[in-house]
Short mmCIF file of C-alpha atoms and ligand atoms in Angstrom, two decimals:
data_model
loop_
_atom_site.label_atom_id
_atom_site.label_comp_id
_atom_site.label_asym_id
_atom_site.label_seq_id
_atom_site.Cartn_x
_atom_site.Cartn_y
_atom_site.Cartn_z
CA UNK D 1 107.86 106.96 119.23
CA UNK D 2 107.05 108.46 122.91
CA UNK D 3 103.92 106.49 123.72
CA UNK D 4 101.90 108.42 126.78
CA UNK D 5 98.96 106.87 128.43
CA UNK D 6 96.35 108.97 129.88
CA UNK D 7 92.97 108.72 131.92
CA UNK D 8 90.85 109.45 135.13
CA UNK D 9 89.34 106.99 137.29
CA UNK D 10 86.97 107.19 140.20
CA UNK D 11 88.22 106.48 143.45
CA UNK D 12 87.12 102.49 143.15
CA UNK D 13 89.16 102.14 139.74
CA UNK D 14 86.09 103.18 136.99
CA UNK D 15 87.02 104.96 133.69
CA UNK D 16 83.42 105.27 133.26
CA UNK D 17 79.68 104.18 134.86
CA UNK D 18 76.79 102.31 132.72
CA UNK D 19 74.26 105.81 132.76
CA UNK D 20 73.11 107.20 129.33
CA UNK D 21 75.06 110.16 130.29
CA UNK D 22 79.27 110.40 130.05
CA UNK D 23 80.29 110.24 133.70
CA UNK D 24 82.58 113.30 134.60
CA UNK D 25 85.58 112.34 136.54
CA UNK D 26 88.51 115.02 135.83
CA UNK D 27 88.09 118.54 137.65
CA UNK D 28 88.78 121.27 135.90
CA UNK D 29 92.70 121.57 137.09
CA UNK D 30 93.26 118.19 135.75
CA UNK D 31 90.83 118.98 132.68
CA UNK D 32 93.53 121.18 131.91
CA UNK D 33 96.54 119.76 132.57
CA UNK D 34 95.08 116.80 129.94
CA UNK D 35 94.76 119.70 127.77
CA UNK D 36 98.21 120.52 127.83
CA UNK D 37 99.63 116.68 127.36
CA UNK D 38 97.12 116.53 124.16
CA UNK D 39 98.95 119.81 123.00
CA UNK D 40 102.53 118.76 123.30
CA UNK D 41 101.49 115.04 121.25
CA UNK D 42 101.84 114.02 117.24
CA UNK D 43 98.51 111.68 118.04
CA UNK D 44 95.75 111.30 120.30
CA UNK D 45 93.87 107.35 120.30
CA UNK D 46 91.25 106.30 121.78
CA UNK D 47 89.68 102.92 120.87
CA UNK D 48 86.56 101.82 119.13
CA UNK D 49 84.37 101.62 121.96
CA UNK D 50 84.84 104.90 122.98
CA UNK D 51 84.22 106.35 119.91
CA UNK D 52 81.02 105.01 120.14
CA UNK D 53 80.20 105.68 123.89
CA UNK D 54 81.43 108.90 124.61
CA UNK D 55 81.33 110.34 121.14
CA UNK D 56 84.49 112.47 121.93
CA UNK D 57 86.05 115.58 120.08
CA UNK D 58 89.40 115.16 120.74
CA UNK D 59 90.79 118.18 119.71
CA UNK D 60 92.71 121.33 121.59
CA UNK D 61 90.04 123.72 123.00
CA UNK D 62 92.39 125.85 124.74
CA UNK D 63 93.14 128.69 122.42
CA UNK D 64 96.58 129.49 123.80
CA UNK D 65 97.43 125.79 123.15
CA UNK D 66 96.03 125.90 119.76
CA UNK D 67 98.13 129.27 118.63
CA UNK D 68 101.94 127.77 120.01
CA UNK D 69 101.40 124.45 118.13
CA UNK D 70 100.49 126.52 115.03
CA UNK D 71 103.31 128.79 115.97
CA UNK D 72 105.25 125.84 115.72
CA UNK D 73 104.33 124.55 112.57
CA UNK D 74 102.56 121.48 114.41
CA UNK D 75 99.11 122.26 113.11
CA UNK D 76 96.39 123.31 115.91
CA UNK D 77 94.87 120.04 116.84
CA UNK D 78 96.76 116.10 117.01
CA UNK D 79 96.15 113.88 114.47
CA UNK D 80 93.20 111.33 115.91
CA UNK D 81 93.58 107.83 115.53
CA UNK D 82 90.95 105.08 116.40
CA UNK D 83 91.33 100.90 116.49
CA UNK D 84 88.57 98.39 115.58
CA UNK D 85 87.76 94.67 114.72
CA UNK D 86 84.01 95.53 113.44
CA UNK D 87 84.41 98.64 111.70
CA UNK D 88 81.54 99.84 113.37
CA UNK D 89 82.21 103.28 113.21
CA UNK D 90 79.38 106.58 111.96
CA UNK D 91 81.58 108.99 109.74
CA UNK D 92 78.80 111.31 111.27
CA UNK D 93 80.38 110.85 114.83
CA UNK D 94 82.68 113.92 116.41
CA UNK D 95 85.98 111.82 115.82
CA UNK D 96 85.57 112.66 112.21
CA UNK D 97 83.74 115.70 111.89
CA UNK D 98 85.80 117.81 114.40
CA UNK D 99 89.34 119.22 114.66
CA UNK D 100 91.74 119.96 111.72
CA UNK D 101 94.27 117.07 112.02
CA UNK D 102 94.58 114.16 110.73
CA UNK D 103 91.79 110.93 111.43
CA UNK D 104 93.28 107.55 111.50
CA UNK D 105 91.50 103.90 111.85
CA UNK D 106 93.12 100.69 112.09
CA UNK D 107 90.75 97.81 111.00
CA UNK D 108 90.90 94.73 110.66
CA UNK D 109 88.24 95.06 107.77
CA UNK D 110 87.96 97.64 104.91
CA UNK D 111 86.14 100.17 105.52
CA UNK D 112 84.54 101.51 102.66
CA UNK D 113 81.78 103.65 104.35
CA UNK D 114 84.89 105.95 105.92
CA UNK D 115 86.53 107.11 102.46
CA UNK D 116 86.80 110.53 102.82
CA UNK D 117 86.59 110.95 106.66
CA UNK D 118 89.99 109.05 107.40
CA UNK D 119 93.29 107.13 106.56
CA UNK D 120 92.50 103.36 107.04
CA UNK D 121 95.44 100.87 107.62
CA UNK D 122 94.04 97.65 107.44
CA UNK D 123 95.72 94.25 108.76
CA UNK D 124 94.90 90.96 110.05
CA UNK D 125 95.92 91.64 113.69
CA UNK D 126 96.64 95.22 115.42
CA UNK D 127 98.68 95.35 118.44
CA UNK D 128 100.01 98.09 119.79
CA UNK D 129 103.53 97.16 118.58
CA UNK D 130 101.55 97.67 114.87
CA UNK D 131 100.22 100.93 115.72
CA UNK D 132 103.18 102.56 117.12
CA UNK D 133 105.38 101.11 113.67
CA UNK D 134 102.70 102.38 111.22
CA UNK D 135 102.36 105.86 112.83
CA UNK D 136 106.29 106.29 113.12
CA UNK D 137 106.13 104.99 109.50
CA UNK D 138 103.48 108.32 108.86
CA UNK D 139 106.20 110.83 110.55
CA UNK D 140 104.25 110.87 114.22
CA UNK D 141 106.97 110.75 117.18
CA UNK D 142 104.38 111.11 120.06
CA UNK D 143 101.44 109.44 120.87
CA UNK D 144 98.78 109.99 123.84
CA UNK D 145 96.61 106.76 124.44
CA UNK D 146 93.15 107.58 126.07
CA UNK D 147 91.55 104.71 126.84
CA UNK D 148 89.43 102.76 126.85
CA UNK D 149 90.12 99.86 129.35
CA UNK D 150 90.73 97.19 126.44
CA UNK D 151 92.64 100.05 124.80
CA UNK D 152 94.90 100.82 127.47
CA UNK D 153 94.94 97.18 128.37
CA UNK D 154 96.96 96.23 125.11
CA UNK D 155 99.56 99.13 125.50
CA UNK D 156 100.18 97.72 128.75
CA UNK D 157 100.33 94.55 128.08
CA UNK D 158 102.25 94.97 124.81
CA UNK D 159 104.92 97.05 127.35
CA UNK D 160 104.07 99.47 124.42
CA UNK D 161 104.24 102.60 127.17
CA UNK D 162 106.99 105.08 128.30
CA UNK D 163 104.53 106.78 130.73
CA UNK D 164 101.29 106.56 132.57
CA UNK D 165 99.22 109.47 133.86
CA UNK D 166 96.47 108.16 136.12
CA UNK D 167 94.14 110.88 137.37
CA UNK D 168 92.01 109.44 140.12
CA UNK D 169 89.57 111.64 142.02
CA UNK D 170 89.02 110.32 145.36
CA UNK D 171 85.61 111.89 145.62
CA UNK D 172 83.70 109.55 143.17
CA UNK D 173 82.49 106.41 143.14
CA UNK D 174 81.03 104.48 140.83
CA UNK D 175 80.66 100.36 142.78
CA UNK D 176 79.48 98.25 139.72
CA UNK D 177 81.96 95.84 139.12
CA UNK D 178 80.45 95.40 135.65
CA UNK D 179 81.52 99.34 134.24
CA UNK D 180 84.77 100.00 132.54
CA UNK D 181 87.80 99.93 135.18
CA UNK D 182 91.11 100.82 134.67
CA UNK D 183 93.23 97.63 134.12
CA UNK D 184 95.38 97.87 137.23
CA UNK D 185 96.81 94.43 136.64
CA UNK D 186 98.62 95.35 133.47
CA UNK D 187 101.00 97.86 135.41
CA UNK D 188 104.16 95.36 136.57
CA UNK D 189 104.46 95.40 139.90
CA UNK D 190 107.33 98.03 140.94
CA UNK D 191 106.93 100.59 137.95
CA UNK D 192 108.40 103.33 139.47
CA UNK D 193 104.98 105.95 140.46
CA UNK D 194 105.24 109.32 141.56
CA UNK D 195 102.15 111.17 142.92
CA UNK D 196 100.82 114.39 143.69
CA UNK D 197 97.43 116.44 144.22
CA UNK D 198 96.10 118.77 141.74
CA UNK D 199 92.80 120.29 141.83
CA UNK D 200 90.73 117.55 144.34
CA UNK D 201 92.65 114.90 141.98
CA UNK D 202 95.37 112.47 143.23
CA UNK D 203 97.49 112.42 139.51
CA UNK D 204 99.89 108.92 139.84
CA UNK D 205 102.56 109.21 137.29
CA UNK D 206 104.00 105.78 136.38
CA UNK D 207 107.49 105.42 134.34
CA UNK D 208 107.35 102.49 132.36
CA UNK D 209 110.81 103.70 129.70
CA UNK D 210 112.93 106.22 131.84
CA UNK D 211 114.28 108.84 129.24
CA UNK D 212 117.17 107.82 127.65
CA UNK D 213 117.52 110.09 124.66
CA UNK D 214 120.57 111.80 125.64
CA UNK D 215 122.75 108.18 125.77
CA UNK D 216 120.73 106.83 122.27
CA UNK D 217 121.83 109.85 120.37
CA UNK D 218 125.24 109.89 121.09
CA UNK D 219 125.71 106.24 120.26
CA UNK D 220 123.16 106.04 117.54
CA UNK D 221 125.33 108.84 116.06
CA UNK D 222 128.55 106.60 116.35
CA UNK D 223 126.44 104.35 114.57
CA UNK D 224 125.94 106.41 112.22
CA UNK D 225 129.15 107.79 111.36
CA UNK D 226 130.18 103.97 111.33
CA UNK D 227 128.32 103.96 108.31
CA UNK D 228 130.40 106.58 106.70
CA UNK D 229 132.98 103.64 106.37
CA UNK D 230 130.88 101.65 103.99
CA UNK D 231 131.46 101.28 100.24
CA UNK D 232 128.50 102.50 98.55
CA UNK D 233 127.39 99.47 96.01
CA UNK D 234 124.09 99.02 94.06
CA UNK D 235 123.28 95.89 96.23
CA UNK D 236 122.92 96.71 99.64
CA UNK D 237 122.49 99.80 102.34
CA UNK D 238 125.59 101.51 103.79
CA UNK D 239 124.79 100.57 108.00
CA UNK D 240 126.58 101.22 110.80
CA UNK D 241 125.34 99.62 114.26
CA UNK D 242 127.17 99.78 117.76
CA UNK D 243 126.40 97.06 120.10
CA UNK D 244 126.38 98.10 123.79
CA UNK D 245 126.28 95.38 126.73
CA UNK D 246 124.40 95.54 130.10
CA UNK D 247 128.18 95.92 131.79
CA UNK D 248 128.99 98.35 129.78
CA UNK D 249 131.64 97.24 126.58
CA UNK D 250 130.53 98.41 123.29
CA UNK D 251 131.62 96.43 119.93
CA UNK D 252 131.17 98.41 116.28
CA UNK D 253 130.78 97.35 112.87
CA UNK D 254 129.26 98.77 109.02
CA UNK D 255 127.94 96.68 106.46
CA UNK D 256 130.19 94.46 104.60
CA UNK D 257 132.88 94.87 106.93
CA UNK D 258 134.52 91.89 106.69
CA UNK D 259 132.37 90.10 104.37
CA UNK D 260 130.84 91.10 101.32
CA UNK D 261 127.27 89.59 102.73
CA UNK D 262 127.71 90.60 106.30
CA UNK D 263 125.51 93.37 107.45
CA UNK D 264 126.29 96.02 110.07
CA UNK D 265 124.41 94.20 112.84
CA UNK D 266 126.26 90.61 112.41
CA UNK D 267 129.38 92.36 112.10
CA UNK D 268 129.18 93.98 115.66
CA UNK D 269 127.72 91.08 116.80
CA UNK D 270 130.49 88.75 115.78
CA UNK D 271 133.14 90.87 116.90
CA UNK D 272 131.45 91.32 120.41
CA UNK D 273 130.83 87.53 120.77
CA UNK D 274 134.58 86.60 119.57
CA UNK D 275 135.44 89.15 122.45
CA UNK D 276 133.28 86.55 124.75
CA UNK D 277 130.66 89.48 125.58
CA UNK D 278 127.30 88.48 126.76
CA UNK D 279 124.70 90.07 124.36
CA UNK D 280 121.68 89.17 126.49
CA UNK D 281 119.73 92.53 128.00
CA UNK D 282 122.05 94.36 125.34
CA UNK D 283 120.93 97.20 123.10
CA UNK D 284 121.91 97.65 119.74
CA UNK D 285 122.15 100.78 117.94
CA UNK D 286 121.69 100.34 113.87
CA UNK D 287 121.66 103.40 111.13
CA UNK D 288 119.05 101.90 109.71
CA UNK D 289 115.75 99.97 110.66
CA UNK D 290 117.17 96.07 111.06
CA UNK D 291 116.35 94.04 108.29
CA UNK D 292 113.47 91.06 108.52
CA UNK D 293 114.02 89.21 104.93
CA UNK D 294 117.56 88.12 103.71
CA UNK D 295 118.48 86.59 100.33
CA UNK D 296 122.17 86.54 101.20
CA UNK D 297 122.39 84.38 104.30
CA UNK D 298 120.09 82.52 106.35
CA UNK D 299 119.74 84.66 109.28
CA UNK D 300 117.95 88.13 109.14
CA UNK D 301 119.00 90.76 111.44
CA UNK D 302 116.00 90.69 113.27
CA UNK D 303 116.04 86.83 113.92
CA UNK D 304 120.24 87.60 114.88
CA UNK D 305 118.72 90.10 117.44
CA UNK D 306 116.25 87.65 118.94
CA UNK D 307 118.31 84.81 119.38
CA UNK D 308 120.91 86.70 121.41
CA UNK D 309 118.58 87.99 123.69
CA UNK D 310 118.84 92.20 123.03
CA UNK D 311 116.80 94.09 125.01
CA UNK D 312 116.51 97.51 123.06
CA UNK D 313 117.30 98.56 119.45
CA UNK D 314 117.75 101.98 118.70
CA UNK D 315 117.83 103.01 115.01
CA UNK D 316 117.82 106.22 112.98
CA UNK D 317 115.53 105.62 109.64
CA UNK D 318 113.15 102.54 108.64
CA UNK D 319 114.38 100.37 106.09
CA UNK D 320 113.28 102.49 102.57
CA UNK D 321 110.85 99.48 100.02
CA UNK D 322 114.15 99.63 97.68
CA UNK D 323 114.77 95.46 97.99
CA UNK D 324 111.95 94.32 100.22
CA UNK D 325 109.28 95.23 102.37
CA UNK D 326 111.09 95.23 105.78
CA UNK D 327 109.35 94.32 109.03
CA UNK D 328 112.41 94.10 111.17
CA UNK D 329 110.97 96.96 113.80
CA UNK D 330 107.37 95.54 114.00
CA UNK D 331 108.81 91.74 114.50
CA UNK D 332 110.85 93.04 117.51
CA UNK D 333 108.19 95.07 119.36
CA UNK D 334 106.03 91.88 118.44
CA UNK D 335 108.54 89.59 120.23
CA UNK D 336 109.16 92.15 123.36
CA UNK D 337 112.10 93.96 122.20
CA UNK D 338 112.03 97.62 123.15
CA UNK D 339 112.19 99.48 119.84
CA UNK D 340 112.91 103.47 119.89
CA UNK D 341 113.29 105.60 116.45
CA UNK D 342 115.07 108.35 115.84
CA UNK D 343 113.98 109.83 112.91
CA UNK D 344 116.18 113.43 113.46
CA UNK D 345 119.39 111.66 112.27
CA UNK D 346 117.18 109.72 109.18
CA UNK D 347 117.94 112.88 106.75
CA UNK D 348 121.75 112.18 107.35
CA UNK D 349 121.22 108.31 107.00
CA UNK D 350 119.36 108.92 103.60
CA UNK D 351 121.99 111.17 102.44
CA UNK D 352 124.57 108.45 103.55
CA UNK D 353 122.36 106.11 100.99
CA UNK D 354 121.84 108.55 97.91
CA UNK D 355 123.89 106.13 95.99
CA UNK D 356 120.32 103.66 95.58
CA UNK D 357 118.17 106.70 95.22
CA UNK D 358 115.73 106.07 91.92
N1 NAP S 401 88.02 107.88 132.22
C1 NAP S 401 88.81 107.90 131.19
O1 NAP S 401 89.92 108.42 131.23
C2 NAP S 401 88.32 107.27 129.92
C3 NAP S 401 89.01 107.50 128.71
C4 NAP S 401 88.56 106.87 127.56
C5 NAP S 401 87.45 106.05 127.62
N2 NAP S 401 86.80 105.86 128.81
C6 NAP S 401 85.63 104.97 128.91
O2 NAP S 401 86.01 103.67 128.52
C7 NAP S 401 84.86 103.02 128.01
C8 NAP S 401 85.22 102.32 126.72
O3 NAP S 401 86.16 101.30 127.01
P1 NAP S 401 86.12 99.94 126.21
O4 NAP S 401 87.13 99.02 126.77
O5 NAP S 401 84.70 99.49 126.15
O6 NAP S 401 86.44 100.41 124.73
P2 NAP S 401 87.77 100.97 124.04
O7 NAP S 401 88.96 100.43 124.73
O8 NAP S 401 87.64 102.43 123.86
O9 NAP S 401 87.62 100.31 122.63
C9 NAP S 401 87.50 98.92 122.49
C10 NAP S 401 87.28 98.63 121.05
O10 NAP S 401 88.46 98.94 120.31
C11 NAP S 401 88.62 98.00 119.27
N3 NAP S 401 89.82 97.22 119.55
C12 NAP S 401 90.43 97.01 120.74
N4 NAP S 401 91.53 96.26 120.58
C13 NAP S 401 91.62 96.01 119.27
C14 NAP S 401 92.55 95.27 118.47
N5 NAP S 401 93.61 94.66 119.00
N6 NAP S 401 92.35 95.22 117.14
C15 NAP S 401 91.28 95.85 116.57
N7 NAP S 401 90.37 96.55 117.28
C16 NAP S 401 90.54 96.61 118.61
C17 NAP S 401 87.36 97.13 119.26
O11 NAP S 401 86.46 97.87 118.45
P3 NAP S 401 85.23 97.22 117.66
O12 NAP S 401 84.24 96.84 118.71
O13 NAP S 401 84.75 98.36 116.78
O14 NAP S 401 85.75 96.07 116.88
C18 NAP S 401 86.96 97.18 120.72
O15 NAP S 401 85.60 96.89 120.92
C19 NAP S 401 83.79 104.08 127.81
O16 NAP S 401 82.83 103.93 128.81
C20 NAP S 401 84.54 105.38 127.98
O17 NAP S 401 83.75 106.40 128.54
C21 NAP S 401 87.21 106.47 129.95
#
């Protein structure tokens, strides 16, 4: 998933002041220019607080925008998602009521008063790493974070972010330390920042994940077609997984390879370490989702991953419910690997797997 973070602060850092009213930061230009990220995302979220505060719409007003994402199949608005701890949350409010896409809460209680408005996923702890697995899980590849400051706060922190887009308009100011700011200490020092005017607004545009689609598709596809050499058996997935290292060697392998419990992952792994490669910053790149629970050996994928120090994994499908219920994505992101999907090759995995279909 392409996670984008978005939001306008005054010149001294505020998101927002303490008045009754909803300060306005954005000018029009950049108004519109927010209009047009919304319109090219899966998902908008903003957190629980904001909800509340700003009681926003979130949805496309432009017109134009509205009629190419229909065009395009994509539905007129995003889907909306919110996070909370409380549930405090009025099915009455805008974020419900308003726009034709999907509504979305993560709680950490059940929310029985929002049946009907929205989707609830409910768990004991939501991090950003959670949010990003469960909406990839529910087919969205793009997500644009809003704010607020605690919201945008855990992206950051979670290195949950390919992109920042920091509006500031240099011509407000807000001076009370104790309103929402911008958390300008999440953003590691050195991100790479371009910045430019538009419309009285100075827009800083911070690259947290360059793009590196191009590379992850071609060797996520040799990992794929790897896969083609499994035998299909009633036991396990057919996996491919290519292994490439920071100086540049890359070490292949499919499930069962050489043994009938190895998995794809292990098997590239093995054959990179026998070839004395150095796994640490490396990124792997597995067919399918890497696995979290193992009967067969004492090791899961995940754990294998971990312990060698990857950086990235790059897979094409999550792991299906067939054996288990796999966490192996969620784990990673939890433990600071860089996870990116790629669900445009999962048809071809799936069909790779018919053999455990039913
Ligand atoms: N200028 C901008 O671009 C911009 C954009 C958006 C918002 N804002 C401003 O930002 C302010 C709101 O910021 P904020 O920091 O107070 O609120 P927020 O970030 O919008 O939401 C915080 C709330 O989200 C929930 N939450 C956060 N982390 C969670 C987690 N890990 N698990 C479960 N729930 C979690 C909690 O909800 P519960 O309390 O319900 O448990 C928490 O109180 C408003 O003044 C708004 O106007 C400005």
């Amino acid at each position: 998933m392409k996670i984008h973070l978005s939001a306008a602060t005054t010149a001294d850092g505020a998101l927002d002041d303490r008045s009754a009213g909803r300060l306005r930061i954005s000018t029009d230009a950049d108004w519109a220019a927010v209009q047009r990220l919304r319109a090219q995302c899966d998902a908008i979220l903003v957190g629980a607080g904001t909800v509340r505060r700003d009681n926003p719409r979130l949805v496309i007003a432009d017109t134009v925008l509205r009629t190419e994402r229909s065009k395009e199949g994509r539905g007129p608005d995003p889907a909306k998602v919110t996070v909370t701890r409380t549930g405090c949350l009025d099915p009455a409010s805008r974020f419900f009521t308003c726009g034709e896409g999907r509504k979305i809460v993560f709680s950490e209680t059940a929310l029985p008063h929002l049946e009907g408005a929205a989707e609830t996923v409910v768990a004991e702890r939501i991090t950003a790493a959670r949010i990003a697995t469960e909406l990839e899980k529910r087919g969205i590849g793009s997500l644009l974070v809003e704010g607020g400051a605690e919201i945008l706060r855990m992206f950051l922190a979670e290195g949950m972010a390919h992109t920042l887009r920091l509006a500031v308009n240099p011509a407000l100011r807000v001076a009370d330390a104790a309103a929402p700011h911008f958390p300008f200490d999440a953003i590691r020092t050195g991100t790479p920042c371009r910045t430019e005017r538009l419309g009285g607004m100075e827009v800083r545009r911070y690259t947290f994940r360059p793009d590196r689609s191009e590379e992850d598709l071609r060797l996520l596809r040799e990992a794929v077609e790897l896969s083609r050499r499994c035998t299909p058996c009633r036991s396990s997935y057919c996996v491919g997984a290519v292994i490439a290292t920071r100086d540049g060697r890359r070490f292949g392998g499919y499930t069962h390879e050489t043994s009938p419990t190895h998995h794809a992952e292990q098997e590239a792994a093995a054959k990179a370490l026998a070839a004395g490669a150095d796994l640490r910053g490396a990124t792997i790149y597995s067919s399918m989702e890497p696995c979290s629970t193992r009967s067969s050996e004492p090791e899961s994928c995940s754990e294998l991953i971990l312990r060698h120090g990857m950086a990235r994994v790059v897979f094409a499908l999550y792991e299906p419910d067939c054996f288990v219920s796999c966490r192996g994505a969620l784990d990673l992101r939890e433990h600071g690997v860089e996870v990116e999907v790629y669900p445009e090759l999962g048809d071809e995995v799936r069909a790779i797997n018919g053999h455990l279909k039913g």
